[in-house]
Coordinates of C-alpha atoms in Angstrom, one line a residue:
Chain A
M1 CA -2.0 64.8 24.2
S2 CA -2.0 61.1 24.9
N3 CA -2.4 60.2 28.5
A4 CA -1.6 56.5 28.2
A5 CA 1.4 55.0 30.0
H6 CA 3.6 53.0 27.7
E7 CA 5.8 50.2 28.7
D8 CA 7.8 48.5 25.9
G9 CA 5.5 50.3 23.4
I10 CA 2.3 48.6 24.6
S11 CA -0.4 50.6 26.4
R12 CA -1.2 49.7 29.9
D13 CA -4.8 49.6 31.0
R14 CA -5.9 52.7 33.0
A15 CA -9.3 53.6 34.3
G16 CA -11.3 55.7 31.8
S17 CA -10.3 57.4 28.7
V18 CA -12.7 59.8 27.0
S19 CA -11.7 61.7 23.9
E20 CA -11.4 65.3 24.6
G21 CA -13.6 67.8 22.8
Q22 CA -16.7 65.6 21.9
P23 CA -19.8 65.2 24.0
Y24 CA -19.8 61.9 25.8
S25 CA -23.4 61.2 24.8
A26 CA -22.6 61.6 21.1
R27 CA -19.9 58.9 21.4
R28 CA -22.2 56.6 23.3
E29 CA -24.8 57.1 20.6
H30 CA -22.3 56.2 18.0
A31 CA -21.2 53.1 19.8
F32 CA -24.8 52.1 20.3
Q33 CA -25.6 52.5 16.6
S34 CA -22.5 50.5 15.7
L35 CA -23.6 47.6 17.9
L36 CA -27.0 47.7 16.3
E37 CA -25.4 47.5 12.8
L38 CA -23.3 44.5 14.0
A39 CA -26.4 42.7 15.3
R40 CA -28.3 43.4 12.1
E41 CA -25.6 42.1 9.8
L42 CA -25.0 39.0 12.0
R43 CA -28.5 37.9 11.3
I44 CA -27.7 37.7 7.6
S45 CA -24.1 36.4 7.6
L46 CA -23.7 32.7 7.4
D47 CA -20.0 32.5 6.6
V48 CA -17.2 32.3 9.1
Y49 CA -14.9 34.6 7.1
E50 CA -17.7 37.2 6.5
T51 CA -18.6 37.2 10.2
A52 CA -14.9 37.7 11.1
D53 CA -14.7 40.7 8.9
L54 CA -17.9 42.2 10.3
L55 CA -16.7 41.9 13.8
L56 CA -13.1 43.1 13.2
L57 CA -14.0 46.1 11.0
S58 CA -16.8 47.2 13.3
L59 CA -14.7 47.1 16.4
M60 CA -11.8 48.8 14.8
G61 CA -14.1 51.6 13.7
Q62 CA -15.8 51.9 17.1
L63 CA -12.6 51.7 19.2
M64 CA -10.2 53.4 16.7
A65 CA -7.7 50.6 16.4
A66 CA -5.8 50.2 13.1
R67 CA -4.9 46.5 13.6
S68 CA -7.0 43.5 14.5
A69 CA -7.0 39.7 14.0
L70 CA -9.3 36.8 14.7
W71 CA -8.4 33.2 15.4
L72 CA -10.8 30.3 15.8
V73 CA -10.2 27.0 17.6
P74 CA -10.6 24.1 15.2
E75 CA -13.3 21.6 16.0
D76 CA -11.1 18.6 15.7
G77 CA -9.4 19.6 18.9
A78 CA -6.1 20.7 17.3
R79 CA -4.0 22.8 19.7
R80 CA -3.0 25.4 17.1
P81 CA -5.7 28.0 16.5
A82 CA -6.6 28.8 12.9
M83 CA -5.9 32.4 11.9
V84 CA -9.1 33.4 10.1
R85 CA -8.7 37.2 9.3
C86 CA -6.2 39.9 10.1
H87 CA -6.1 43.6 9.3
G88 CA -3.1 45.9 9.5
F89 CA -0.5 43.2 9.8
N90 CA 0.5 40.3 7.6
R91 CA -0.8 36.7 7.8
P92 CA 2.4 34.9 8.7
L93 CA 2.9 37.2 11.6
A94 CA -0.7 36.7 12.8
D95 CA -0.3 33.0 12.4
A96 CA 2.9 32.9 14.5
I97 CA 1.4 35.1 17.2
G98 CA -1.7 32.9 17.4
A99 CA 0.4 29.7 17.9
A100 CA 2.7 31.3 20.4
C101 CA 0.0 32.9 22.6
A102 CA -2.5 30.1 22.5
P103 CA -1.4 28.2 25.7
G104 CA -1.1 31.4 27.8
L105 CA -4.4 32.7 26.5
R106 CA -6.3 29.5 27.1
K107 CA -5.0 29.4 30.6
R108 CA -6.2 32.9 31.3
F109 CA -9.5 32.4 29.5
D110 CA -10.1 29.2 31.5
E111 CA -9.6 31.2 34.6
G112 CA -12.4 33.4 33.5
A113 CA -10.6 36.4 32.0
T114 CA -12.9 38.4 29.7
S115 CA -9.9 40.2 28.2
V116 CA -6.2 39.8 28.5
L117 CA -3.7 42.7 28.1
A118 CA -0.9 41.9 25.8
W119 CA 1.9 42.9 28.1
S120 CA 0.5 40.5 30.8
L121 CA 1.3 37.5 28.5
R122 CA 5.0 38.2 28.9
E123 CA 5.3 35.5 31.6
F124 CA 4.0 32.8 29.3
L125 CA 6.0 33.7 26.2
K126 CA 9.5 33.3 25.1
P127 CA 11.3 36.6 24.5
A128 CA 11.3 36.1 20.8
D129 CA 7.5 35.5 20.8
F130 CA 6.8 38.4 23.0
E131 CA 8.7 40.5 20.6
L132 CA 6.3 39.4 17.8
V133 CA 3.4 40.6 19.8
R134 CA 5.1 43.9 20.4
Q135 CA 6.0 44.2 16.7
A136 CA 2.4 43.7 15.8
D137 CA 1.4 46.4 18.3
I138 CA -1.3 44.3 19.9
A139 CA -2.9 45.8 22.9
L140 CA -5.3 43.2 24.1
F141 CA -6.9 39.8 23.4
V142 CA -10.6 39.0 24.0
P143 CA -12.1 35.5 23.9
L144 CA -15.2 34.6 22.0
H145 CA -17.5 32.2 23.9
S146 CA -20.5 30.3 23.0
H147 CA -22.3 28.7 26.0
T148 CA -19.3 27.4 27.9
E149 CA -16.8 26.8 25.2
I150 CA -14.2 29.0 23.8
Q151 CA -14.8 29.5 20.0
G152 CA -11.6 31.5 19.5
W153 CA -10.3 35.0 20.3
L154 CA -9.5 38.3 18.7
A155 CA -6.7 40.7 19.1
L156 CA -6.9 44.5 18.9
G157 CA -4.0 46.9 18.3
S158 CA -3.4 50.0 20.2
R159 CA -5.7 52.9 19.5
V160 CA -4.5 55.3 16.9
D161 CA -4.5 58.2 19.4
G162 CA -2.4 56.3 21.9
S163 CA -5.1 56.4 24.6
A164 CA -5.8 53.3 26.7
Y165 CA -9.0 51.2 26.4
G166 CA -11.4 52.3 29.1
P167 CA -14.4 50.8 30.9
E168 CA -16.9 51.9 28.2
D169 CA -14.7 50.3 25.5
F170 CA -14.7 47.0 27.4
E171 CA -18.4 47.2 27.6
V172 CA -18.7 47.6 23.9
L173 CA -16.2 44.7 23.4
Q174 CA -18.1 42.3 25.6
A175 CA -21.4 43.1 23.9
A176 CA -19.9 42.6 20.4
V177 CA -18.0 39.4 21.1
G178 CA -21.0 38.0 23.0
M179 CA -23.1 38.3 19.9
V180 CA -20.5 37.1 17.6
G181 CA -19.5 34.0 19.7
V182 CA -23.0 32.7 19.4
S183 CA -23.3 33.6 15.8
L184 CA -20.1 31.8 14.9
E185 CA -21.3 28.7 16.7
N186 CA -24.5 28.8 14.7
T187 CA -22.7 29.3 11.5
R188 CA -20.4 26.3 12.2
L189 CA -23.2 24.1 13.2
H190 CA -25.2 25.1 10.1
N191 CA -22.3 24.5 7.7
R192 CA -21.5 21.2 9.4
A193 CA -25.1 20.1 8.9
L194 CA -25.0 21.2 5.2
E195 CA -21.7 19.2 4.7
N196 CA -23.1 16.1 6.5
N197 CA -26.2 16.3 4.2
R198 CA -24.1 16.7 1.2
R199 CA -22.0 13.6 2.1
L200 CA -25.1 11.6 2.9
R201 CA -26.6 12.6 -0.4
A202 CA -23.5 11.7 -2.4
A203 CA -23.1 8.4 -0.6
N204 CA -26.8 7.7 -1.3
D205 CA -26.5 8.5 -5.0
R206 CA -23.4 6.4 -5.3
L207 CA -25.1 3.4 -3.5
Q208 CA -28.2 3.7 -5.7
E209 CA -26.1 3.7 -8.8
L210 CA -24.0 0.8 -7.7
D211 CA -27.1 -1.1 -6.7
R212 CA -28.6 -0.6 -10.1
L213 CA -25.4 -1.8 -11.8
K214 CA -25.2 -4.8 -9.5
N215 CA -28.7 -5.8 -10.3
E216 CA -28.1 -5.6 -14.0
F217 CA -24.9 -7.6 -13.6
L218 CA -26.5 -10.2 -11.4
S219 CA -29.4 -10.8 -13.8
N220 CA -26.9 -11.3 -16.7
V221 CA -24.7 -13.5 -14.6
N222 CA -27.7 -15.4 -13.4
H223 CA -28.6 -16.4 -16.9
E224 CA -25.0 -17.2 -17.8
L225 CA -24.6 -19.4 -14.7
R226 CA -27.7 -21.5 -15.5
T227 CA -26.6 -22.6 -19.0
P228 CA -23.4 -24.3 -18.2
L229 CA -24.8 -25.6 -15.0
A230 CA -27.7 -27.2 -16.9
V231 CA -25.3 -28.8 -19.3
V232 CA -23.3 -30.3 -16.4
I233 CA -26.3 -31.6 -14.7
A234 CA -27.8 -33.2 -17.9
T235 CA -24.4 -34.7 -18.7
L236 CA -24.0 -36.2 -15.3
E237 CA -27.6 -37.6 -15.4
C238 CA -26.9 -39.2 -18.7
L239 CA -23.7 -40.8 -17.3
E240 CA -25.7 -42.2 -14.4
Q241 CA -28.3 -43.7 -16.6
G242 CA -25.8 -45.0 -19.2
K243 CA -27.8 -43.6 -22.2
V244 CA -25.0 -41.7 -24.0
E245 CA -23.4 -43.2 -27.1
G246 CA -19.8 -42.2 -28.0
P247 CA -16.7 -41.9 -25.9
M248 CA -17.0 -41.4 -22.1
R249 CA -14.0 -39.1 -22.4
G250 CA -16.0 -36.5 -24.4
L251 CA -18.6 -36.3 -21.7
L252 CA -16.2 -35.9 -18.9
E253 CA -14.3 -33.2 -20.7
S254 CA -17.6 -31.3 -21.3
A255 CA -18.4 -31.5 -17.6
H256 CA -14.9 -30.3 -16.7
T257 CA -15.0 -27.3 -19.1
N258 CA -18.3 -26.1 -18.0
S259 CA -17.4 -26.4 -14.3
L260 CA -14.4 -24.2 -14.9
H261 CA -16.5 -21.7 -16.7
L262 CA -18.8 -21.6 -13.8
K263 CA -16.0 -21.1 -11.4
G264 CA -14.7 -18.1 -13.4
L265 CA -18.1 -16.5 -13.3
I266 CA -18.5 -16.9 -9.6
E267 CA -15.1 -15.3 -9.0
T268 CA -16.1 -12.3 -11.2
L269 CA -19.2 -12.0 -9.1
L270 CA -17.2 -11.9 -5.9
T271 CA -14.8 -9.3 -7.4
F272 CA -17.7 -7.1 -8.4
S273 CA -19.2 -7.0 -5.0
D274 CA -16.1 -5.1 -3.8
A275 CA -17.3 -1.6 -4.6
R276 CA -13.9 0.0 -5.1
N277 CA -13.4 -2.1 -8.3
A278 CA -16.8 -1.1 -9.8
R279 CA -16.3 0.7 -13.1
L280 CA -18.9 3.4 -13.0
P281 CA -20.2 4.4 -16.4
I282 CA -19.0 7.5 -18.2
H283 CA -21.1 9.6 -20.5
L284 CA -19.0 12.3 -22.2
V285 CA -20.8 15.5 -23.2
L286 CA -19.4 18.7 -24.8
Q287 CA -20.5 21.4 -22.3
S288 CA -19.6 24.6 -20.6
V289 CA -17.0 24.1 -17.8
E290 CA -17.4 27.2 -15.6
P291 CA -21.1 26.7 -14.6
T292 CA -20.4 23.1 -13.6
V293 CA -17.4 23.9 -11.5
R294 CA -19.2 26.9 -10.0
R295 CA -22.1 24.5 -8.9
Y296 CA -19.5 22.2 -7.4
F297 CA -17.9 25.1 -5.5
V298 CA -21.2 26.4 -4.1
E299 CA -22.1 22.9 -2.9
R300 CA -18.7 22.2 -1.1
Q301 CA -18.0 25.7 0.2
P302 CA -20.0 25.7 3.4
G303 CA -18.4 22.4 4.5
I304 CA -14.9 23.5 3.7
S305 CA -15.4 26.8 5.4
A306 CA -16.7 24.9 8.5
S307 CA -13.4 23.0 8.6
L308 CA -11.6 26.4 8.7
R309 CA -10.1 26.3 5.2
E310 CA -10.8 29.4 3.1
F311 CA -12.2 28.2 -0.2
L312 CA -12.2 30.5 -3.2
F313 CA -13.3 30.2 -6.8
E314 CA -11.7 32.1 -9.7
P315 CA -13.7 31.5 -12.9
G316 CA -11.9 32.1 -16.2
E317 CA -12.5 35.3 -18.2
V318 CA -13.8 33.5 -21.3
P319 CA -16.5 30.8 -21.5
L320 CA -14.8 27.5 -22.1
E321 CA -16.3 24.2 -23.3
A322 CA -14.8 20.8 -22.9
R323 CA -15.8 17.1 -23.2
F324 CA -16.5 15.5 -19.9
D325 CA -19.0 13.7 -17.6
E326 CA -20.3 16.0 -14.9
Q327 CA -20.8 13.4 -12.2
R328 CA -17.4 11.8 -12.7
L329 CA -15.8 15.3 -12.7
F330 CA -17.4 15.9 -9.3
D331 CA -16.1 12.6 -8.1
L332 CA -12.6 13.5 -9.2
L333 CA -12.7 17.0 -7.6
D334 CA -14.0 15.4 -4.4
E335 CA -10.9 13.2 -4.2
L336 CA -8.6 16.2 -4.8
L337 CA -10.5 18.5 -2.4
D338 CA -10.8 15.9 0.4
N339 CA -7.0 15.3 0.0
A340 CA -6.4 19.1 0.2
V341 CA -8.3 19.3 3.5
K342 CA -6.6 16.2 4.9
F343 CA -3.1 17.4 4.1
T344 CA -3.4 21.1 5.2
L345 CA -3.9 22.6 8.6
P346 CA -6.9 24.8 9.6
G347 CA -6.3 28.4 8.4
A348 CA -5.1 27.3 5.0
R349 CA -6.5 28.7 1.8
L350 CA -7.7 26.5 -1.1
T351 CA -8.4 28.0 -4.6
L352 CA -10.3 26.5 -7.5
R353 CA -9.7 28.1 -10.9
V354 CA -10.6 27.5 -14.5
R355 CA -8.6 28.5 -17.5
P356 CA -7.6 27.5 -21.1
W357 CA -4.4 25.5 -21.5
V358 CA -2.3 24.2 -24.3
E359 CA -0.1 21.1 -24.0
D360 CA 1.3 18.6 -26.4
E361 CA -0.2 20.8 -29.2
K362 CA -3.7 20.1 -28.0
E363 CA -6.2 22.5 -26.4
W364 CA -7.5 21.8 -22.9
V365 CA -9.6 23.4 -20.2
R366 CA -7.5 23.3 -17.0
I367 CA -9.1 23.2 -13.6
D368 CA -6.6 23.9 -10.8
L369 CA -7.1 23.2 -7.2
C370 CA -4.3 25.1 -5.3
D371 CA -3.5 25.0 -1.6
D372 CA -1.0 27.0 0.5
G373 CA -0.2 23.9 2.6
P374 CA 3.1 22.3 3.3
G375 CA 3.8 21.2 -0.3
I376 CA 5.2 17.8 -1.6
P377 CA 8.9 17.1 -1.8
A378 CA 10.2 16.7 -5.4
N379 CA 11.4 13.2 -5.0
Q380 CA 7.9 12.0 -4.0
L381 CA 5.9 13.7 -6.8
A382 CA 6.5 11.0 -9.4
S383 CA 5.1 8.1 -7.3
L384 CA 2.2 10.2 -6.0
F385 CA -0.4 8.4 -8.1
D386 CA 0.8 4.9 -7.5
L387 CA -1.6 2.8 -5.5
F388 CA -1.2 3.0 -1.8
V389 CA 1.6 5.5 -1.7
Q390 CA 1.4 8.5 0.7
V391 CA 3.9 11.2 1.0
D392 CA 5.4 10.3 4.4
G393 CA 4.8 7.8 7.1
S394 CA 3.8 10.4 9.7
S395 CA 1.1 11.8 7.5
T396 CA -0.4 8.3 7.2
R397 CA -0.5 7.9 10.9
R398 CA -2.1 11.3 11.4
V399 CA -4.7 11.2 8.8
G400 CA -5.3 7.5 8.3
G401 CA -6.8 5.9 5.2
L402 CA -5.1 4.3 2.2
G403 CA -3.7 6.4 -0.5
M404 CA -6.3 5.5 -3.0
G405 CA -7.8 8.9 -3.7
L406 CA -5.3 10.2 -6.1
T407 CA -5.1 7.0 -8.1
L408 CA -8.8 7.0 -8.5
A409 CA -8.8 10.7 -9.5
S410 CA -6.1 10.1 -12.1
E411 CA -8.0 7.1 -13.5
L412 CA -11.2 9.2 -13.8
A413 CA -9.4 11.9 -15.6
E414 CA -7.9 9.5 -18.1
R415 CA -11.2 7.7 -18.7
M416 CA -12.6 11.1 -19.7
G417 CA -9.8 11.6 -22.2
G418 CA -8.0 14.0 -19.9
R419 CA -5.2 13.9 -17.4
L420 CA -4.2 14.9 -13.9
K421 CA -1.0 16.7 -13.0
V422 CA 0.5 18.0 -9.9
E423 CA 2.9 20.9 -9.3
S424 CA 4.3 21.3 -5.8
A425 CA 7.3 22.3 -3.8
L426 CA 8.1 22.1 -0.1
G427 CA 6.9 25.2 1.7
R428 CA 5.1 26.5 -1.4
G429 CA 1.9 24.6 -1.5
S430 CA 0.5 22.3 -4.2
T431 CA -1.6 22.7 -7.4
F432 CA -3.5 19.7 -8.7
A433 CA -4.4 20.4 -12.3
T434 CA -7.2 18.5 -14.1
L435 CA -7.0 18.8 -17.9
L436 CA -10.1 18.2 -19.9
P437 CA -10.1 17.9 -23.7
R438 CA -11.7 20.8 -25.6
S439 CA -12.9 18.6 -28.4
Chain B
M1 CA -28.8 61.0 -3.6
N2 CA -28.1 57.6 -5.1
Q3 CA -27.7 55.0 -2.3
V4 CA -26.1 52.3 -4.4
F5 CA -22.5 51.7 -3.4
E6 CA -19.9 52.0 -6.1
V7 CA -16.2 52.7 -6.5
E8 CA -15.2 54.6 -9.6
T9 CA -11.5 54.2 -10.5
A10 CA -9.5 57.0 -12.2
P11 CA -5.8 56.5 -12.6
V12 CA -3.7 59.7 -12.8
G13 CA -0.6 59.0 -14.7
T14 CA 1.2 55.7 -13.7
R15 CA 1.9 56.6 -10.1
V16 CA -1.4 57.6 -8.6
E17 CA -4.9 56.3 -8.6
V18 CA -8.1 58.1 -7.5
L19 CA -10.9 56.0 -6.2
R20 CA -14.3 57.9 -5.9
V21 CA -16.6 56.2 -3.4
R22 CA -20.3 56.7 -3.5
G23 CA -23.2 55.4 -1.5
K24 CA -23.4 53.8 2.0
L25 CA -20.1 52.6 3.4
D26 CA -21.2 49.8 5.7
A27 CA -20.0 46.2 6.5
R28 CA -20.7 44.8 3.1
S29 CA -19.4 47.7 1.0
A30 CA -16.4 48.1 3.3
T31 CA -15.0 44.7 2.1
V32 CA -15.5 45.8 -1.6
L33 CA -13.6 49.0 -0.9
M34 CA -10.8 47.2 0.8
E35 CA -10.4 44.8 -2.2
Q36 CA -10.1 47.8 -4.6
C37 CA -7.6 49.5 -2.3
A38 CA -5.6 46.3 -2.0
R39 CA -5.4 46.2 -5.8
V40 CA -4.0 49.8 -5.9
R41 CA -1.5 48.9 -3.2
A42 CA -0.3 45.8 -5.0
A43 CA 0.3 47.9 -8.1
G44 CA 2.5 50.2 -5.9
R45 CA 0.4 53.3 -6.7
D46 CA -0.4 56.1 -4.3
L47 CA -4.1 56.4 -3.5
V48 CA -6.5 59.3 -3.3
L49 CA -9.8 58.2 -1.7
S50 CA -12.5 60.7 -2.8
L51 CA -15.4 60.4 -0.4
G52 CA -17.7 63.2 -1.5
G53 CA -20.4 60.8 -2.5
V54 CA -20.5 58.7 0.7
T55 CA -24.0 59.2 2.2
F56 CA -23.4 57.2 5.3
I57 CA -20.4 55.6 7.1
A58 CA -20.9 52.9 9.7
S59 CA -18.3 51.8 12.2
S60 CA -17.2 49.0 9.8
G61 CA -16.5 51.7 7.2
V62 CA -14.4 53.6 9.7
G63 CA -12.6 50.4 10.6
A64 CA -11.9 49.7 6.9
L65 CA -10.4 53.2 6.5
L66 CA -8.1 52.7 9.5
A67 CA -7.0 49.3 8.3
L68 CA -6.2 50.3 4.8
V69 CA -4.4 53.5 5.9
E70 CA -2.3 51.2 8.2
E71 CA -1.6 48.7 5.4
F72 CA -0.5 51.5 3.0
R73 CA 1.7 52.9 5.7
Q74 CA 3.4 49.6 6.1
A75 CA 3.9 49.3 2.4
E76 CA 5.4 52.8 2.4
I77 CA 2.8 53.9 -0.1
Q78 CA 0.8 57.1 0.4
V79 CA -3.0 57.4 0.8
R80 CA -4.9 60.6 1.3
L81 CA -8.6 61.2 1.8
A82 CA -10.3 64.0 -0.2
E83 CA -13.6 65.9 -0.4
L84 CA -15.1 64.3 2.7
S85 CA -18.9 64.3 2.6
P86 CA -20.8 65.8 5.6
A87 CA -21.6 62.2 6.8
V88 CA -17.9 61.2 6.8
E89 CA -16.7 64.6 8.1
S90 CA -19.0 64.4 11.2
V91 CA -17.9 60.9 12.1
V92 CA -14.2 61.7 11.6
R93 CA -14.6 64.8 13.8
L94 CA -16.5 62.8 16.5
L95 CA -13.7 60.2 16.7
N96 CA -10.9 62.8 16.4
L97 CA -9.6 60.9 13.4
D98 CA -8.6 64.1 11.6
Q99 CA -5.4 64.0 13.6
F100 CA -4.4 60.6 12.1
L101 CA -5.7 60.7 8.5
A102 CA -4.3 62.8 5.7
I103 CA -7.3 64.8 4.6
D104 CA -7.6 67.4 1.8
E105 CA -10.5 69.7 0.7
T106 CA -10.3 68.7 -3.0
E107 CA -8.9 65.9 -5.1
G108 CA -6.6 68.5 -6.7
A109 CA -5.1 69.4 -3.4
A110 CA -4.6 65.7 -2.6
L111 CA -2.8 65.1 -5.9
S112 CA -0.6 68.2 -5.4
A113 CA 0.3 67.0 -1.9
L114 CA 1.3 63.6 -3.3
E115 CA 3.4 65.2 -6.0
A116 CA 5.2 67.4 -3.4
R117 CA 6.5 64.3 -1.5

């Protein structure tokens, strides 16, 4: 019954394919209603992953494909596209196909192609890579544009009835990806704005707190500076006027001691003005962990999503209380989360979970941040928290910045009576576990 | 008829699970349904999707059905659709999907078909 021509198992494009037996108008009506639904849902969706599912499921239903995938181009200009969602085939395969086809697809899209048939990529791909495309049964690739830039592209599998995609199908595709391209750009801009606001707010809060501490300190130090200084000046004046009885030696020693005292205070002042050394106050409160971590998750999620890492939260099943300082916990989680983004590629998945934990015969609440990134070699785990150590030289060059984050996070955990641990293996991702004391 | 989407789960023995779907199957509810089906698939159980209570099925609902049937096929686990509501039946007929989905009149028939394999 299928009238599609197959070459190497992939349908070739042929003009027109209308399902037998159903009125043409009924199918057009169905396609129209589907596009309306997509448009309606896009107005509400503000998340990249949600939008991807909307588009893929809707197109699969309209066009009768059992497989689809969506890749997005990361904003930092990385060459490798991030695999955002796939249906009907597994993530590693989708990831590999995205990377292999990217150069060929970008070339065709730059030339103005509004769709690319999978078999036509053969000239750009190594035989092994073309075999992956065949294995995944992908029929075509369609770009998502916004204004003049490529946001990413989607792949659709062959239709379940084996028929080829026809002109009406391409019309539907163009309408759908047109809407979604713009929606995705809006979503990314919106999330980026939220993230920038969050960072500004956090930096502002931190600056205000440091400013207050600095003023307190300075007013103390100011008083302390004056006393020895006054003694020095008075002593010296007395020496000049020759009024003092008793040994000269005593006076000189006094002047010397107070000068040294003064020097020490000034050095402390200079040290304090280096913000990294400021010891921010900690106020420990026995409180519920899950609502706090949930608040943190909700605040960070848009920004993490915008950077094309899927961020998930798994609360525990039982309400758990622990003793901690909410703002310092947020600072700690910030260090871990920023690290996770730095050391994973777009398309990675990060998960935050809360659960009870027993260690060293004590009860803790354990907050895990897991990633499915490259993992850390065993021989580097021990020195991870040492100041200025990063896992390998190449990572330092790529991501920049000193390795201070983990040391700071570890210190914060300890100051709250808790601890920070890491579990990781090469190729298996990492889990950074923050333990907070339950009592 | 109640329009709120819900999925009722009814395991049958240890090898099969019946999921009864009610309400509108659109973009939002489709992802909920897929999560439930993924759970059944991960447990290695065969699945009967009972769709008698589905009042409306959008394209995204159809896409979800196609995706999950494909994923079960790759995992070599069986899935059958049962008791299609008029709404689902008309869309399946419109798109000629009855050729590619395993469909039964009743849950009982679906369970028997699974046992027979």
